[in-house]
């Protein structure tokens, strides 16, 4: 079986990390599969993406057996494999929803944090991981987790190394929803996104990403620039026409 599976259902692409016996630890093979899957997600017919794990784990980060004996140049490994994955998720102009079906640790936690939404199973757990083996948060973890939790709580969580339950993760703002079946709920959320004006959703993602480091004037300018693009879409025309005709809009994603 491939290390990463993809399945299409209408406008939704589900990407499943598929090393269940190793809780979907990330190897070079998983990275290659993930890059390919995220490339498929860029297809114009895909309007929302779900990222999940097979079995009882979401993803436990780097497969530590690849670093047995000698770690080698970890920085180079991050740049060559993890950074493109994180950029692919953030650069995708459609929502990526993490269905955190089970344990999520280390770079797996960073991966979930890089997604646009996180739906956790009530049985999921969130393991900082890094500090417990003498490492620091990587794969964007030091950026996304600060965005989600704020600097002080992010430091407390990531430096203490203590796992959080799904309920605790929800309380601290790490996950958006806790449900019994994360994949089913993430599928529902993705299907709802796939019926929305996809370009507007993608531009909103880009706009909010930019807001993190922008001044107000820079943000006002980007809003004006991107709104011009949104106003050129079929979905804008359909949205206004449907409103005026007092009927539900049917958005094509174009
Ligand atoms: C694993 C792993 C794993 C391999 C479970 N590797 N096999 C570092 C370097 C370079 C670049 C990128 O970034 C990073 C950052 C990282 O991501 S470092 C890795 C951070 N992750 C961890 O430290 C998690 C290590 N795993 C654990 O602490 C436990 O497995 C947890 C608490 C996640 C789950 O515990 P259990 O539910 O008791 O499951 P288990 O420990 O029995 O694991 C099941 C299997 O998965 C087991 O294999 P086995 O053949 O013995 O059944 C584990 O060895 C394997 N596994 N994590 N990261």
Short mmCIF file of C-alpha atoms and ligand atoms in Angstrom, two decimals:
data_model
loop_
_atom_site.label_atom_id
_atom_site.label_comp_id
_atom_site.label_asym_id
_atom_site.label_seq_id
_atom_site.Cartn_x
_atom_site.Cartn_y
_atom_site.Cartn_z
CA UNK A 1 0.00 0.00 0.00
CA UNK A 2 1.24 3.54 -0.69
CA UNK A 3 2.38 5.64 2.28
CA UNK A 4 -0.12 8.35 1.35
CA UNK A 5 -3.59 7.73 -0.07
CA UNK A 6 -5.82 10.20 -1.88
CA UNK A 7 -9.54 10.00 -2.53
CA UNK A 8 -11.79 12.43 -4.37
CA UNK A 9 -15.44 12.99 -3.56
CA UNK A 10 -17.03 15.78 -5.57
CA UNK A 11 -14.81 18.82 -4.88
CA UNK A 12 -13.13 17.36 -1.80
CA UNK A 13 -9.73 15.66 -1.80
CA UNK A 14 -8.99 13.51 1.24
CA UNK A 15 -5.29 12.86 1.86
CA UNK A 16 -4.57 10.02 4.28
CA UNK A 17 -1.15 9.35 5.81
CA UNK A 18 -0.92 5.60 5.62
CA UNK A 19 1.63 4.03 7.96
CA UNK A 20 -0.86 3.05 10.66
CA UNK A 21 1.48 0.58 12.40
CA UNK A 22 3.93 3.47 13.04
CA UNK A 23 1.22 6.01 13.83
CA UNK A 24 1.99 7.65 10.46
CA UNK A 25 5.52 8.73 11.35
CA UNK A 26 7.03 10.76 8.54
CA UNK A 27 9.66 9.12 6.34
CA UNK A 28 11.16 10.28 3.07
CA UNK A 29 8.53 8.10 1.37
CA UNK A 30 5.65 9.75 3.24
CA UNK A 31 7.00 13.18 2.33
CA UNK A 32 7.16 12.24 -1.34
CA UNK A 33 3.56 10.98 -1.21
CA UNK A 34 2.42 14.06 0.63
CA UNK A 35 4.03 16.40 -1.89
CA UNK A 36 2.35 14.51 -4.72
CA UNK A 37 -1.03 14.61 -2.96
CA UNK A 38 -0.78 18.32 -2.27
CA UNK A 39 0.09 18.82 -5.93
CA UNK A 40 -3.13 16.98 -6.80
CA UNK A 41 -4.97 19.29 -4.40
CA UNK A 42 -4.03 22.25 -6.59
CA UNK A 43 -6.33 20.86 -9.34
CA UNK A 44 -9.05 23.42 -10.10
CA UNK A 45 -11.79 20.82 -9.55
CA UNK A 46 -10.71 20.40 -5.90
CA UNK A 47 -12.28 23.01 -3.64
CA UNK A 48 -11.34 21.74 -0.17
CA UNK A 49 -8.86 19.26 1.29
CA UNK A 50 -8.97 16.97 4.33
CA UNK A 51 -5.70 15.70 5.80
CA UNK A 52 -5.95 12.72 8.13
CA UNK A 53 -4.17 9.57 9.28
CA UNK A 54 -4.96 5.87 8.91
CA UNK A 55 -5.42 3.82 12.08
CA UNK A 56 -5.17 5.15 15.61
CA UNK A 57 -2.70 7.96 14.91
CA UNK A 58 -2.84 11.23 13.01
CA UNK A 59 0.94 11.66 12.71
CA UNK A 60 3.74 11.32 15.27
CA UNK A 61 6.23 13.49 13.40
CA UNK A 62 9.59 12.46 12.07
CA UNK A 63 10.21 8.71 11.93
CA UNK A 64 13.00 8.55 14.47
CA UNK A 65 14.41 5.32 13.04
CA UNK A 66 15.66 7.40 10.07
CA UNK A 67 17.92 9.21 12.55
CA UNK A 68 19.25 6.16 14.34
CA UNK A 69 22.96 6.41 14.94
CA UNK A 70 23.60 9.80 13.39
CA UNK A 71 21.18 12.67 12.94
CA UNK A 72 23.10 14.11 9.97
CA UNK A 73 22.20 17.60 8.81
CA UNK A 74 18.72 17.97 10.28
CA UNK A 75 18.47 21.57 9.05
CA UNK A 76 19.04 20.44 5.47
CA UNK A 77 16.47 17.66 5.94
CA UNK A 78 13.89 20.17 7.17
CA UNK A 79 14.55 22.53 4.29
CA UNK A 80 14.38 19.76 1.69
CA UNK A 81 11.32 17.88 2.93
CA UNK A 82 9.25 19.58 5.64
CA UNK A 83 9.40 23.17 4.43
CA UNK A 84 7.95 22.40 0.97
CA UNK A 85 5.09 20.48 2.63
CA UNK A 86 4.26 23.38 4.94
CA UNK A 87 4.50 25.87 2.06
CA UNK A 88 2.27 23.65 -0.08
CA UNK A 89 -0.46 23.69 2.60
CA UNK A 90 -0.21 27.43 3.22
CA UNK A 91 0.10 28.27 -0.47
CA UNK A 92 -2.94 26.22 -1.48
CA UNK A 93 -5.73 28.65 -2.35
CA UNK A 94 -8.39 26.49 -0.72
CA UNK A 95 -9.00 25.31 2.85
CA UNK A 96 -7.05 22.38 4.26
CA UNK A 97 -8.80 20.73 7.20
CA UNK A 98 -6.86 18.46 9.55
CA UNK A 99 -8.99 15.58 10.79
CA UNK A 100 -6.94 14.68 13.85
CA UNK A 101 -8.17 11.13 14.32
CA UNK A 102 -5.65 10.13 17.00
CA UNK A 103 -2.28 10.88 18.49
CA UNK A 104 -0.50 13.87 17.01
CA UNK A 105 3.11 14.54 18.02
CA UNK A 106 6.19 16.56 17.11
CA UNK A 107 6.24 17.55 13.45
CA UNK A 108 2.80 15.89 13.18
CA UNK A 109 1.54 18.57 15.53
CA UNK A 110 3.20 21.21 13.34
CA UNK A 111 1.51 19.67 10.30
CA UNK A 112 -1.92 19.87 11.95
CA UNK A 113 -1.21 23.42 13.08
CA UNK A 114 -0.31 24.43 9.51
CA UNK A 115 -3.80 23.47 8.31
CA UNK A 116 -6.64 25.99 8.19
CA UNK A 117 -8.91 24.12 10.61
CA UNK A 118 -8.38 21.27 13.04
CA UNK A 119 -11.18 18.85 13.87
CA UNK A 120 -10.10 16.45 16.61
CA UNK A 121 -11.55 13.11 17.63
CA UNK A 122 -12.38 13.07 21.33
CA UNK A 123 -9.82 10.24 21.65
CA UNK A 124 -7.00 12.29 20.03
CA UNK A 125 -4.01 13.49 22.02
CA UNK A 126 -1.53 16.26 21.33
CA UNK A 127 2.07 15.53 22.25
CA UNK A 128 4.60 18.39 21.98
CA UNK A 129 7.23 15.70 21.37
CA UNK A 130 10.18 17.86 20.42
CA UNK A 131 11.39 18.85 23.88
CA UNK A 132 11.06 15.29 25.19
CA UNK A 133 13.84 14.23 22.82
CA UNK A 134 15.95 17.38 23.18
CA UNK A 135 14.70 19.20 20.07
CA UNK A 136 12.95 22.48 19.42
CA UNK A 137 9.64 22.97 17.59
CA UNK A 138 10.18 22.85 13.83
CA UNK A 139 8.20 22.47 10.59
CA UNK A 140 6.47 25.77 11.38
CA UNK A 141 5.45 24.66 14.87
CA UNK A 142 7.11 27.66 16.48
CA UNK A 143 5.07 29.94 14.18
CA UNK A 144 1.65 28.32 13.93
CA UNK A 145 1.38 27.32 17.57
CA UNK A 146 2.24 30.86 18.67
CA UNK A 147 -0.48 32.12 16.29
CA UNK A 148 -3.02 29.72 17.71
CA UNK A 149 -2.19 29.82 21.43
CA UNK A 150 -0.38 33.14 21.92
CA UNK A 151 3.27 33.29 22.90
CA UNK A 152 2.93 32.55 26.62
CA UNK A 153 0.62 29.54 26.30
CA UNK A 154 2.59 28.24 23.32
CA UNK A 155 5.76 28.34 25.40
CA UNK A 156 4.08 26.65 28.35
CA UNK A 157 2.67 23.86 26.18
CA UNK A 158 5.64 23.24 23.90
CA UNK A 159 8.39 23.57 26.53
CA UNK A 160 6.82 21.40 29.24
CA UNK A 161 6.36 18.43 26.93
CA UNK A 162 3.13 17.32 28.63
CA UNK A 163 0.51 15.80 26.30
CA UNK A 164 -2.87 17.51 25.99
CA UNK A 165 -6.19 15.71 25.58
CA UNK A 166 -8.51 16.79 22.77
CA UNK A 167 -10.63 18.69 25.29
CA UNK A 168 -7.55 20.49 26.64
CA UNK A 169 -6.38 21.26 23.10
CA UNK A 170 -9.79 22.75 22.37
CA UNK A 171 -9.74 24.85 25.54
CA UNK A 172 -6.34 26.29 24.65
CA UNK A 173 -7.40 27.13 21.07
CA UNK A 174 -5.32 24.48 19.33
CA UNK A 175 -8.32 22.74 17.76
CA UNK A 176 -11.58 24.13 16.44
CA UNK A 177 -13.92 21.24 17.22
CA UNK A 178 -13.85 17.99 19.17
CA UNK A 179 -16.17 15.26 17.90
CA UNK A 180 -16.48 11.48 18.02
CA UNK A 181 -15.57 10.92 14.38
CA UNK A 182 -13.08 13.54 13.19
CA UNK A 183 -12.90 12.27 9.58
CA UNK A 184 -16.68 12.33 9.16
CA UNK A 185 -16.98 15.83 10.59
CA UNK A 186 -14.03 17.13 8.58
CA UNK A 187 -15.68 15.64 5.46
CA UNK A 188 -18.87 17.58 6.24
CA UNK A 189 -16.96 20.79 6.78
CA UNK A 190 -14.98 20.26 3.56
CA UNK A 191 -18.16 19.55 1.57
CA UNK A 192 -19.63 22.80 2.90
CA UNK A 193 -16.50 24.66 1.79
CA UNK A 194 -16.67 22.99 -1.62
CA UNK A 195 -20.06 24.66 -2.14
CA UNK A 196 -18.77 28.13 -1.23
CA UNK A 197 -17.09 30.63 -3.59
CA UNK A 198 -13.68 28.92 -3.63
CA UNK A 199 -11.73 31.88 -4.95
CA UNK A 200 -13.06 34.14 -2.18
CA UNK A 201 -12.18 31.52 0.44
CA UNK A 202 -8.67 31.16 -0.99
CA UNK A 203 -8.12 34.91 -1.15
CA UNK A 204 -9.35 35.23 2.46
CA UNK A 205 -6.76 32.62 3.49
CA UNK A 206 -4.04 34.60 1.77
CA UNK A 207 -5.27 37.89 3.23
CA UNK A 208 -5.30 36.58 6.79
CA UNK A 209 -1.85 35.07 6.42
CA UNK A 210 -0.54 38.45 5.27
CA UNK A 211 -2.28 40.22 8.20
CA UNK A 212 0.01 38.47 10.69
CA UNK A 213 2.99 40.63 9.75
CA UNK A 214 1.41 43.56 7.87
CA UNK A 215 0.75 47.16 8.88
CA UNK A 216 -2.84 48.42 8.62
CA UNK A 217 -2.00 50.37 5.45
CA UNK A 218 -0.39 47.33 3.83
CA UNK A 219 -3.43 45.26 4.72
CA UNK A 220 -5.88 47.87 3.39
CA UNK A 221 -3.96 47.90 0.12
CA UNK A 222 -3.94 44.10 -0.16
CA UNK A 223 -7.69 44.02 0.57
CA UNK A 224 -8.31 46.51 -2.24
CA UNK A 225 -6.07 44.54 -4.60
CA UNK A 226 -7.60 41.14 -3.85
CA UNK A 227 -11.16 42.46 -3.74
CA UNK A 228 -10.68 43.55 -7.34
CA UNK A 229 -9.86 39.92 -8.14
CA UNK A 230 -12.80 38.55 -6.15
CA UNK A 231 -15.15 40.95 -7.93
CA UNK A 232 -14.06 39.46 -11.29
CA UNK A 233 -15.21 35.94 -10.42
CA UNK A 234 -18.29 34.12 -11.68
CA UNK A 235 -19.14 33.42 -8.05
CA UNK A 236 -19.37 37.14 -7.24
CA UNK A 237 -21.76 37.64 -10.16
CA UNK A 238 -23.77 34.61 -9.08
CA UNK A 239 -23.83 35.76 -5.44
CA UNK A 240 -25.21 39.18 -6.30
CA UNK A 241 -27.67 37.84 -8.90
CA UNK A 242 -28.97 35.18 -6.49
CA UNK A 243 -29.42 37.80 -3.79
CA UNK A 244 -31.37 40.10 -6.08
CA UNK A 245 -33.48 37.19 -7.40
CA UNK A 246 -34.12 36.05 -3.80
CA UNK A 247 -32.84 32.50 -4.43
CA UNK A 248 -29.98 30.43 -3.00
CA UNK A 249 -26.71 30.99 -4.86
CA UNK A 250 -25.07 28.11 -6.72
CA UNK A 251 -21.34 28.72 -6.66
CA UNK A 252 -19.08 27.08 -9.25
CA UNK A 253 -15.74 27.89 -7.60
CA UNK A 254 -14.74 30.03 -10.58
C1 LIG B 1 7.40 5.75 15.93
C2 LIG B 1 7.34 7.11 16.25
C3 LIG B 1 8.28 7.97 15.64
C4 LIG B 1 9.20 6.13 14.56
C5 LIG B 1 5.79 6.10 17.32
N1 LIG B 1 9.18 7.43 14.83
N2 LIG B 1 8.33 5.27 15.11
C6 LIG B 1 12.89 15.91 13.97
C7 LIG B 1 13.99 15.60 13.15
C8 LIG B 1 14.10 16.05 11.83
C9 LIG B 1 13.26 16.70 11.12
C10 LIG B 1 11.92 16.96 11.40
O1 LIG B 1 11.42 17.20 12.63
C11 LIG B 1 11.77 16.56 13.72
C12 LIG B 1 10.76 16.72 14.72
C13 LIG B 1 10.03 15.48 15.06
O2 LIG B 1 8.95 15.26 14.60
S1 LIG B 1 10.87 14.44 16.09
C14 LIG B 1 9.67 13.18 16.46
C15 LIG B 1 8.68 13.70 17.42
N3 LIG B 1 7.79 12.67 17.82
C16 LIG B 1 7.97 11.96 18.90
O3 LIG B 1 8.93 12.12 19.63
C17 LIG B 1 6.90 10.94 19.20
C18 LIG B 1 7.51 9.61 19.59
N4 LIG B 1 6.44 8.71 19.91
C19 LIG B 1 5.89 8.62 21.14
O4 LIG B 1 6.27 9.31 22.07
C20 LIG B 1 4.78 7.64 21.31
O5 LIG B 1 4.83 6.71 20.25
C21 LIG B 1 3.40 8.31 21.34
C22 LIG B 1 3.21 9.05 22.69
C23 LIG B 1 3.20 9.29 20.21
C24 LIG B 1 2.30 7.23 21.23
O6 LIG B 1 2.52 6.24 22.20
P1 LIG B 1 1.71 4.87 22.13
O7 LIG B 1 0.29 5.14 21.87
O8 LIG B 1 2.07 4.12 23.37
O9 LIG B 1 2.26 4.10 20.84
P2 LIG B 1 3.69 3.40 20.66
O10 LIG B 1 4.76 4.21 21.29
O11 LIG B 1 3.57 1.96 21.02
O12 LIG B 1 3.88 3.54 19.05
C25 LIG B 1 3.33 2.60 18.13
C26 LIG B 1 4.40 2.30 17.12
O13 LIG B 1 4.75 3.52 16.43
C27 LIG B 1 5.68 1.81 17.78
O14 LIG B 1 6.28 0.89 16.89
P3 LIG B 1 6.41 -0.66 17.29
O15 LIG B 1 7.08 -1.31 16.13
O16 LIG B 1 7.20 -0.71 18.56
O17 LIG B 1 4.99 -1.13 17.51
C28 LIG B 1 6.53 3.05 17.85
O18 LIG B 1 7.90 2.79 17.88
C29 LIG B 1 6.15 3.73 16.56
N5 LIG B 1 6.42 5.17 16.61
N6 LIG B 1 6.32 7.29 17.12
N7 LIG B 1 8.27 9.29 15.84
#
